[in-house]
Amino acid sequence: MNEIKMVDLKGQYLKIKDEIDNAITDVINSTAFINGPEVNEFQQELESYLNIKHVIPCANGTDALQVSMMALGLKPGDEVITSDFTFIATVEVIALLGLTPVLVDVCPDTFNIDPEAIERAITSKTKAIVPVHIFGQSVDMEKIIKIAQKHNLYIIEDAAQSLGTKYTFSDTTTKKAGTIGDIGCTSFFPSKNLGCYGDGGAVFTNNDELAEKLRSIVNHGMKIRYYHDRIGVNSRLDSIQAAILRIKLKHLDEYNKARQKAAEHYDKAFKNHSKLCIPYRNENSTHIFHQYTLLTKNIVRNELQKHLQSKQIPAMIYYPVPLHLQKAYKDERYKQGDFPVTEQLCESVISLPMHTELSEEQLEYITKNILNFV
Ligand SMILES: *Cc1c(COP(=O)(O)O)cnc(C)c1O
């Protein structure tokens, strides 16, 4: 049996090696390293995959979030509501721009931001909500839209973990995660469901005016070269990454299916177990399993992780510390106990190996060793 990896980028690469190698060589031969034709082609292909009017590529997912908040004109003092249970990038850019991050707890089943908690956190200073589609399943966006409309708030979706996730509205129309709010953001970090071979990210919107602002902001605030209309940043997707992403985008649905298949295997092994809770499936969203995350009950989670390590099975804790208890984000507004669901999750979740290359044999080996321990 091959070594089990948390994410197997090598195995995935080997299956498309010739195509990728040729694409990289072509960009090198063209020397159009920045803003080459590949970037524009990828942008259009992603627009059509997502069924959205505008994709604005940028340097990474964190920048995508930052430029979104800049484009919406959010100003210091404005409050932005987001989840306490997410990767730090979401809250980092809020703080970096001098905006006030307002953290709220998540739902105990989906681990996604709790709409009722959002309502309670709204003040006269609230300007935006950043729902994070955590681990590959969409937030219940219909509820978020209702709240945003009622209080006149922007919605910036963090779809870094959910590119390809489909959300179904109650009238049965479907939209992809990241294309529902005012702006959607994603990351092409190598381990994401659509990952490149370095850093990359993108912003999506159906709003022409916002798209124009976003394009200018990622390019030093200019539209005409050397004429700067606003303060911007330098945030570009380079041509080599775009060329790689063009190839991988064609496989994204198949990659997500492979993850779902691995998840089914895990589900079957662990469902109805008294000490393990399998990921909840919200009926209005597909789940593309950026992570397969178990909730442990009445076991010492870190002992399980150690046991798996001794069997050469990697397992990770996403996330070990709630945002409101992170040293850099200590704030007198928050204390231990304020977000009981997130605090509980941080103590009891464990994510299993999840990628497109897991074999039946590996899955058997992983589940057998977990069941032996519990
Ligand atoms: C990965 C990730 C980001 C940041 O993406 P980078 O490309 O690493 O900057 C933001 N939010 C979430 C939820 C993520 O998982």
CSV table of C-alpha atoms and ligand atoms in Angstrom, one decimal:
chain,number,residue,atom,x,y,z
A,1,MET,CA,0.0,0.0,0.0
A,2,ASN,CA,1.2,3.5,-0.8
A,3,GLU,CA,2.0,5.9,1.9
A,4,ILE,CA,-1.2,7.6,3.1
A,5,LYS,CA,-1.1,11.4,2.8
A,6,MET,CA,-3.4,14.0,4.2
A,7,VAL,CA,-3.4,15.5,0.6
A,8,ASP,CA,-1.8,13.6,-2.3
A,9,LEU,CA,-0.7,16.3,-4.8
A,10,LYS,CA,1.9,14.1,-6.4
A,11,GLY,CA,-0.5,11.3,-7.3
A,12,GLN,CA,-2.9,13.7,-8.8
A,13,TYR,CA,-0.1,15.4,-10.8
A,14,LEU,CA,1.2,12.2,-12.2
A,15,LYS,CA,-2.1,11.5,-13.9
A,16,ILE,CA,-2.0,14.8,-15.9
A,17,LYS,CA,1.8,15.2,-15.9
A,18,ASP,CA,2.3,15.5,-19.7
A,19,GLU,CA,-0.4,18.1,-20.1
A,20,ILE,CA,0.8,20.1,-17.1
A,21,ASP,CA,4.4,19.9,-18.1
A,22,ASN,CA,3.6,21.1,-21.6
A,23,ALA,CA,1.5,23.9,-20.4
A,24,ILE,CA,4.2,25.2,-18.1
A,25,THR,CA,6.8,24.9,-20.8
A,26,ASP,CA,4.6,26.8,-23.2
A,27,VAL,CA,4.3,29.7,-20.8
A,28,ILE,CA,8.0,29.7,-20.2
A,29,ASN,CA,8.6,29.8,-24.0
A,30,SER,CA,6.1,32.6,-24.4
A,31,THR,CA,7.7,34.6,-21.5
A,32,ALA,CA,4.3,36.1,-20.9
A,33,PHE,CA,4.7,35.3,-17.2
A,34,ILE,CA,2.4,38.1,-15.9
A,35,ASN,CA,-1.0,38.8,-17.4
A,36,GLY,CA,-0.4,36.4,-20.3
A,37,PRO,CA,-3.3,35.0,-22.4
A,38,GLU,CA,-3.6,32.0,-20.0
A,39,VAL,CA,-4.9,34.2,-17.3
A,40,ASN,CA,-7.6,35.6,-19.4
A,41,GLU,CA,-8.6,32.2,-20.7
A,42,PHE,CA,-8.8,30.8,-17.2
A,43,GLN,CA,-10.9,33.7,-16.1
A,44,GLN,CA,-13.4,33.1,-18.8
A,45,GLU,CA,-13.5,29.3,-18.2
A,46,LEU,CA,-14.1,29.8,-14.5
A,47,GLU,CA,-16.8,32.4,-15.3
A,48,SER,CA,-18.6,29.8,-17.4
A,49,TYR,CA,-18.0,27.0,-14.8
A,50,LEU,CA,-19.5,29.1,-12.0
A,51,ASN,CA,-22.1,30.7,-14.2
A,52,ILE,CA,-21.1,34.2,-13.0
A,53,LYS,CA,-20.5,37.4,-15.0
A,54,HIS,CA,-17.1,38.4,-13.6
A,55,VAL,CA,-14.1,36.5,-12.3
A,56,ILE,CA,-11.2,38.6,-11.2
A,57,PRO,CA,-8.1,36.5,-10.6
A,58,CYS,CA,-5.7,37.6,-7.8
A,59,ALA,CA,-2.7,36.4,-5.9
A,60,ASN,CA,-4.3,34.3,-3.1
A,61,GLY,CA,-7.5,33.8,-1.2
A,62,THR,CA,-6.6,36.2,1.6
A,63,ASP,CA,-6.1,39.0,-1.0
A,64,ALA,CA,-9.4,38.0,-2.6
A,65,LEU,CA,-11.1,38.8,0.8
A,66,GLN,CA,-9.2,42.0,1.3
A,67,VAL,CA,-9.8,43.5,-2.2
A,68,SER,CA,-13.5,42.6,-1.8
A,69,MET,CA,-13.8,44.6,1.4
A,70,MET,CA,-11.8,47.5,-0.3
A,71,ALA,CA,-14.1,47.4,-3.4
A,72,LEU,CA,-17.2,47.6,-1.2
A,73,GLY,CA,-15.8,50.8,0.4
A,74,LEU,CA,-15.8,49.5,3.9
A,75,LYS,CA,-14.2,52.0,6.3
A,76,PRO,CA,-12.5,51.8,9.7
A,77,GLY,CA,-15.1,51.4,12.4
A,78,ASP,CA,-17.4,49.4,10.1
A,79,GLU,CA,-18.4,46.1,11.6
A,80,VAL,CA,-18.0,42.9,9.6
A,81,ILE,CA,-19.6,39.7,11.0
A,82,THR,CA,-18.0,36.4,10.4
A,83,SER,CA,-17.6,32.9,11.8
A,84,ASP,CA,-15.5,32.1,14.9
A,85,PHE,CA,-14.7,28.7,13.4
A,86,THR,CA,-12.7,29.3,10.3
A,87,PHE,CA,-9.2,29.8,8.9
A,88,ILE,CA,-7.6,33.0,10.2
A,89,ALA,CA,-7.5,34.7,6.8
A,90,THR,CA,-11.2,35.7,7.0
A,91,VAL,CA,-10.8,37.7,10.1
A,92,GLU,CA,-7.2,38.8,9.4
A,93,VAL,CA,-8.1,41.1,6.5
A,94,ILE,CA,-11.0,42.6,8.4
A,95,ALA,CA,-8.6,43.6,11.2
A,96,LEU,CA,-5.9,44.6,8.7
A,97,LEU,CA,-8.2,47.1,7.0
A,98,GLY,CA,-9.1,48.7,10.4
A,99,LEU,CA,-12.6,47.3,10.2
A,100,THR,CA,-14.1,45.7,13.3
A,101,PRO,CA,-14.4,41.9,13.2
A,102,VAL,CA,-17.5,40.7,14.9
A,103,LEU,CA,-17.3,37.0,15.6
A,104,VAL,CA,-20.3,34.7,16.0
A,105,ASP,CA,-20.8,31.1,16.8
A,106,VAL,CA,-21.5,28.3,14.3
A,107,CYS,CA,-24.2,25.6,14.0
A,108,PRO,CA,-23.3,22.4,15.8
A,109,ASP,CA,-24.3,20.2,12.8
A,110,THR,CA,-22.9,21.9,9.8
A,111,PHE,CA,-20.1,23.9,11.5
A,112,ASN,CA,-21.2,26.9,9.4
A,113,ILE,CA,-22.1,30.3,10.7
A,114,ASP,CA,-25.3,30.4,12.7
A,115,PRO,CA,-27.8,32.8,11.1
A,116,GLU,CA,-29.5,33.5,14.4
A,117,ALA,CA,-26.2,34.4,16.0
A,118,ILE,CA,-25.7,36.8,13.1
A,119,GLU,CA,-29.0,38.6,13.7
A,120,ARG,CA,-28.1,39.0,17.4
A,121,ALA,CA,-24.7,40.5,16.5
A,122,ILE,CA,-26.0,43.2,14.2
A,123,THR,CA,-25.6,46.8,15.3
A,124,SER,CA,-26.0,50.2,13.5
A,125,LYS,CA,-22.3,49.9,12.5
A,126,THR,CA,-22.7,46.5,10.8
A,127,LYS,CA,-21.9,46.7,7.1
A,128,ALA,CA,-21.2,43.2,5.9
A,129,ILE,CA,-21.5,39.5,6.6
A,130,VAL,CA,-18.8,37.0,5.6
A,131,PRO,CA,-20.2,33.5,5.5
A,132,VAL,CA,-17.5,30.9,5.2
A,133,HIS,CA,-18.6,27.7,3.4
A,134,ILE,CA,-16.6,25.6,5.8
A,135,PHE,CA,-15.1,22.2,4.7
A,136,GLY,CA,-16.9,22.2,1.4
A,137,GLN,CA,-20.6,22.6,2.3
A,138,SER,CA,-22.6,25.8,1.7
A,139,VAL,CA,-23.9,28.0,4.4
A,140,ASP,CA,-27.7,28.2,4.3
A,141,MET,CA,-27.5,31.3,2.0
A,142,GLU,CA,-31.2,31.9,1.8
A,143,LYS,CA,-31.2,32.8,5.5
A,144,ILE,CA,-28.2,35.0,5.1
A,145,ILE,CA,-29.7,36.8,2.1
A,146,LYS,CA,-32.9,37.5,4.2
A,147,ILE,CA,-30.8,39.0,7.0
A,148,ALA,CA,-28.7,41.0,4.6
A,149,GLN,CA,-31.7,42.5,2.9
A,150,LYS,CA,-33.5,43.3,6.1
A,151,HIS,CA,-30.5,45.2,7.5
A,152,ASN,CA,-29.0,46.4,4.2
A,153,LEU,CA,-25.7,44.5,4.5
A,154,TYR,CA,-23.2,43.3,2.0
A,155,ILE,CA,-22.5,39.6,1.7
A,156,ILE,CA,-18.9,38.5,0.9
A,157,GLU,CA,-18.8,34.7,0.6
A,158,ASP,CA,-15.6,32.9,1.6
A,159,ALA,CA,-15.7,30.0,-0.8
A,160,ALA,CA,-12.0,29.0,-0.4
A,161,GLN,CA,-13.1,25.5,0.7
A,162,SER,CA,-16.1,25.1,-1.6
A,163,LEU,CA,-15.3,25.7,-5.2
A,164,GLY,CA,-17.9,23.6,-7.0
A,165,THR,CA,-20.4,23.3,-4.1
A,166,LYS,CA,-24.0,23.7,-5.3
A,167,TYR,CA,-26.6,25.4,-3.2
A,168,THR,CA,-30.3,24.8,-3.8
A,169,PHE,CA,-32.8,27.5,-3.0
A,170,SER,CA,-36.3,26.7,-1.8
A,171,ASP,CA,-37.7,27.4,-5.3
A,172,THR,CA,-35.3,24.6,-6.5
A,173,THR,CA,-33.0,27.0,-8.4
A,174,THR,CA,-29.3,26.2,-7.8
A,175,LYS,CA,-26.2,28.4,-7.6
A,176,LYS,CA,-22.6,27.6,-7.0
A,177,ALA,CA,-21.1,28.6,-3.6
A,178,GLY,CA,-19.4,32.0,-4.0
A,179,THR,CA,-21.8,33.3,-6.7
A,180,ILE,CA,-24.7,34.0,-4.3
A,181,GLY,CA,-23.7,37.1,-2.4
A,182,ASP,CA,-22.4,40.5,-3.6
A,183,ILE,CA,-18.9,39.1,-3.9
A,184,GLY,CA,-17.4,35.6,-3.6
A,185,CYS,CA,-13.8,34.8,-2.9
A,186,THR,CA,-11.8,31.7,-3.4
A,187,SER,CA,-8.2,30.3,-3.0
A,188,PHE,CA,-6.2,28.1,-5.3
A,189,PHE,CA,-3.7,27.2,-2.6
A,190,PRO,CA,-2.4,23.7,-3.7
A,191,SER,CA,-4.4,21.7,-1.2
A,192,LYS,CA,-7.8,23.4,-2.0
A,193,ASN,CA,-10.3,21.4,-4.2
A,194,LEU,CA,-9.0,23.4,-7.2
A,195,GLY,CA,-5.4,24.1,-6.3
A,196,CYS,CA,-2.5,25.4,-8.4
A,197,TYR,CA,1.2,24.8,-7.9
A,198,GLY,CA,1.8,27.9,-5.8
A,199,ASP,CA,-0.4,30.7,-4.7
A,200,GLY,CA,-3.5,31.9,-6.4
A,201,GLY,CA,-7.0,33.2,-5.8
A,202,ALA,CA,-10.0,34.9,-7.4
A,203,VAL,CA,-13.0,37.1,-6.7
A,204,PHE,CA,-16.4,36.6,-8.3
A,205,THR,CA,-19.3,39.0,-8.8
A,206,ASN,CA,-22.3,39.6,-11.0
A,207,ASN,CA,-22.1,43.3,-10.4
A,208,ASP,CA,-20.4,45.2,-13.3
A,209,GLU,CA,-19.5,48.2,-11.2
A,210,LEU,CA,-17.9,46.2,-8.5
A,211,ALA,CA,-16.0,44.1,-11.0
A,212,GLU,CA,-14.5,47.2,-12.5
A,213,LYS,CA,-13.4,48.4,-9.1
A,214,LEU,CA,-12.0,45.0,-8.2
A,215,ARG,CA,-10.0,44.8,-11.4
A,216,SER,CA,-8.6,48.2,-10.7
A,217,ILE,CA,-7.8,47.5,-7.0
A,218,VAL,CA,-5.9,44.3,-7.8
A,219,ASN,CA,-3.8,46.3,-10.3
A,220,HIS,CA,-2.5,49.2,-8.2
A,221,GLY,CA,-5.8,51.1,-8.5
A,222,MET,CA,-5.4,51.8,-12.2
A,223,LYS,CA,-7.4,51.2,-15.3
A,224,ILE,CA,-5.2,53.2,-17.7
A,225,ARG,CA,-1.5,52.4,-17.1
A,226,TYR,CA,0.2,54.8,-14.7
A,227,TYR,CA,-3.0,56.7,-14.0
A,228,HIS,CA,-4.1,55.7,-10.5
A,229,ASP,CA,-7.8,56.3,-9.6
A,230,ARG,CA,-7.7,54.8,-6.1
A,231,ILE,CA,-5.4,53.1,-3.7
A,232,GLY,CA,-4.9,49.5,-4.8
A,233,VAL,CA,-2.7,46.6,-4.2
A,234,ASN,CA,-0.5,44.3,-6.4
A,235,SER,CA,-2.4,41.0,-6.5
A,236,ARG,CA,-2.0,38.9,-9.6
A,237,LEU,CA,-2.5,35.3,-10.6
A,238,ASP,CA,0.6,34.5,-12.7
A,239,SER,CA,0.4,32.9,-16.1
A,240,ILE,CA,2.0,29.6,-15.1
A,241,GLN,CA,-0.6,29.1,-12.3
A,242,ALA,CA,-3.4,30.1,-14.7
A,243,ALA,CA,-2.2,27.5,-17.2
A,244,ILE,CA,-2.2,24.8,-14.5
A,245,LEU,CA,-5.6,25.8,-13.3
A,246,ARG,CA,-7.0,25.7,-16.8
A,247,ILE,CA,-6.1,22.0,-17.0
A,248,LYS,CA,-7.3,21.2,-13.5
A,249,LEU,CA,-10.6,23.1,-13.8
A,250,LYS,CA,-11.6,20.5,-16.5
A,251,HIS,CA,-11.2,17.8,-13.8
A,252,LEU,CA,-12.7,19.7,-10.9
A,253,ASP,CA,-16.1,18.0,-10.9
A,254,GLU,CA,-14.4,14.6,-11.2
A,255,TYR,CA,-12.0,15.5,-8.4
A,256,ASN,CA,-14.9,16.6,-6.1
A,257,LYS,CA,-16.7,13.3,-7.0
A,258,ALA,CA,-13.6,11.3,-5.9
A,259,ARG,CA,-13.6,13.1,-2.6
A,260,GLN,CA,-17.3,12.4,-2.2
A,261,LYS,CA,-16.6,8.7,-2.9
A,262,ALA,CA,-14.0,8.6,-0.2
A,263,ALA,CA,-16.4,10.4,2.2
A,264,GLU,CA,-19.0,7.8,1.5
A,265,HIS,CA,-16.5,5.1,2.5
A,266,TYR,CA,-15.8,6.9,5.7
A,267,ASP,CA,-19.5,7.5,6.4
A,268,LYS,CA,-20.3,3.9,6.0
A,269,ALA,CA,-17.6,2.8,8.5
A,270,PHE,CA,-18.5,5.4,11.2
A,271,LYS,CA,-22.2,6.0,10.9
A,272,ASN,CA,-24.2,5.3,14.1
A,273,HIS,CA,-21.0,4.9,16.1
A,274,SER,CA,-21.5,6.1,19.7
A,275,LYS,CA,-18.2,7.9,19.8
A,276,LEU,CA,-17.9,9.3,16.3
A,277,CYS,CA,-20.2,11.7,14.5
A,278,ILE,CA,-19.9,11.7,10.7
A,279,PRO,CA,-20.3,15.0,8.8
A,280,TYR,CA,-23.8,16.3,8.6
A,281,ARG,CA,-25.3,16.7,5.1
A,282,ASN,CA,-27.4,19.7,4.7
A,283,GLU,CA,-30.1,18.9,2.1
A,284,ASN,CA,-29.8,22.3,0.4
A,285,SER,CA,-26.2,21.9,-0.4
A,286,THR,CA,-23.8,19.5,-1.9
A,287,HIS,CA,-20.7,18.7,0.1
A,288,ILE,CA,-17.4,18.6,-1.8
A,289,PHE,CA,-15.3,17.6,1.3
A,290,HIS,CA,-12.5,19.9,1.3
A,291,GLN,CA,-12.1,18.3,4.6
A,292,TYR,CA,-13.7,15.1,6.0
A,293,THR,CA,-14.2,16.0,9.7
A,294,LEU,CA,-15.4,13.7,12.4
A,295,LEU,CA,-16.7,14.9,15.7
A,296,THR,CA,-15.4,12.7,18.5
A,297,LYS,CA,-17.4,12.0,21.7
A,298,ASN,CA,-16.1,10.6,25.0
A,299,ILE,CA,-12.6,9.9,23.7
A,300,VAL,CA,-9.3,11.7,24.1
A,301,ARG,CA,-9.1,13.1,20.6
A,302,ASN,CA,-5.3,13.7,20.8
A,303,GLU,CA,-4.8,10.1,21.7
A,304,LEU,CA,-6.7,9.1,18.6
A,305,GLN,CA,-4.5,11.3,16.5
A,306,LYS,CA,-1.3,9.9,18.2
A,307,HIS,CA,-2.6,6.3,17.6
A,308,LEU,CA,-3.2,7.1,13.9
A,309,GLN,CA,0.2,8.6,13.6
A,310,SER,CA,1.8,5.4,15.0
A,311,LYS,CA,0.0,3.6,12.1
A,312,GLN,CA,1.3,6.1,9.6
A,313,ILE,CA,-2.1,7.7,9.1
A,314,PRO,CA,-2.0,11.5,9.1
A,315,ALA,CA,-4.9,13.3,10.7
A,316,MET,CA,-5.3,17.0,11.4
A,317,ILE,CA,-7.2,19.3,13.7
A,318,TYR,CA,-9.0,22.0,11.8
A,319,TYR,CA,-9.1,24.2,13.9
A,320,PRO,CA,-7.6,23.8,17.3
A,321,VAL,CA,-8.3,27.3,18.6
A,322,PRO,CA,-11.4,29.5,18.1
A,323,LEU,CA,-10.6,32.8,16.5
A,324,HIS,CA,-11.8,34.7,19.6
A,325,LEU,CA,-9.2,32.9,21.7
A,326,GLN,CA,-6.2,33.5,19.3
A,327,LYS,CA,-3.5,35.6,20.9
A,328,ALA,CA,-3.4,38.1,18.0
A,329,TYR,CA,-7.2,38.6,18.2
A,330,LYS,CA,-7.6,38.9,22.0
A,331,ASP,CA,-10.3,41.5,22.5
A,332,GLU,CA,-12.0,42.6,25.7
A,333,ARG,CA,-15.3,42.0,23.9
A,334,TYR,CA,-14.7,38.3,24.0
A,335,LYS,CA,-13.8,35.7,26.6
A,336,GLN,CA,-13.7,31.9,27.0
A,337,GLY,CA,-17.2,30.5,27.0
A,338,ASP,CA,-18.7,33.1,24.6
A,339,PHE,CA,-18.9,30.7,21.7
A,340,PRO,CA,-19.7,27.3,23.2
A,341,VAL,CA,-20.2,25.5,19.9
A,342,THR,CA,-17.0,26.6,18.3
A,343,GLU,CA,-15.1,26.0,21.6
A,344,GLN,CA,-16.5,22.5,21.7
A,345,LEU,CA,-15.7,21.8,18.1
A,346,CYS,CA,-12.1,22.9,18.5
A,347,GLU,CA,-11.7,20.3,21.3
A,348,SER,CA,-13.4,17.4,19.5
A,349,VAL,CA,-13.0,17.6,15.7
A,350,ILE,CA,-10.5,15.6,13.7
A,351,SER,CA,-10.0,15.6,9.9
A,352,LEU,CA,-9.1,12.5,8.1
A,353,PRO,CA,-7.0,12.1,4.9
A,354,MET,CA,-9.0,13.5,2.1
A,355,HIS,CA,-8.0,13.9,-1.5
A,356,THR,CA,-8.6,12.6,-5.0
A,357,GLU,CA,-6.2,9.6,-4.9
A,358,LEU,CA,-7.3,7.6,-1.9
A,359,SER,CA,-7.5,3.9,-2.7
A,360,GLU,CA,-10.1,1.4,-1.3
A,361,GLU,CA,-7.2,-0.3,0.4
A,362,GLN,CA,-6.0,2.9,2.1
A,363,LEU,CA,-9.6,3.8,3.1
A,364,GLU,CA,-10.0,0.3,4.6
A,365,TYR,CA,-6.8,0.6,6.5
A,366,ILE,CA,-7.7,4.1,7.9
A,367,THR,CA,-11.2,3.1,9.0
A,368,LYS,CA,-10.1,-0.2,10.5
A,369,ASN,CA,-7.5,1.6,12.6
A,370,ILE,CA,-9.9,4.2,13.8
A,371,LEU,CA,-12.5,1.7,14.7
A,372,ASN,CA,-9.9,-0.3,16.6
A,373,PHE,CA,-9.0,2.7,18.7
A,374,VAL,CA,-12.5,3.8,19.5
B,1,LIG,C1,-7.4,28.8,2.4
B,1,LIG,C2,-8.4,29.7,3.0
B,1,LIG,C3,-8.3,31.1,2.8
B,1,LIG,C4,-7.0,31.8,2.3
B,1,LIG,O1,-6.5,31.4,1.1
B,1,LIG,P1,-5.0,31.7,0.8
B,1,LIG,O2,-5.0,31.4,-0.7
B,1,LIG,O3,-4.2,30.7,1.6
B,1,LIG,O4,-4.7,33.1,1.1
B,1,LIG,C5,-9.3,31.9,3.3
B,1,LIG,N1,-10.4,31.4,3.9
B,1,LIG,C6,-10.5,30.1,4.1
B,1,LIG,C7,-11.8,29.5,4.7
B,1,LIG,C8,-9.5,29.2,3.6
B,1,LIG,O5,-9.7,27.9,3.8
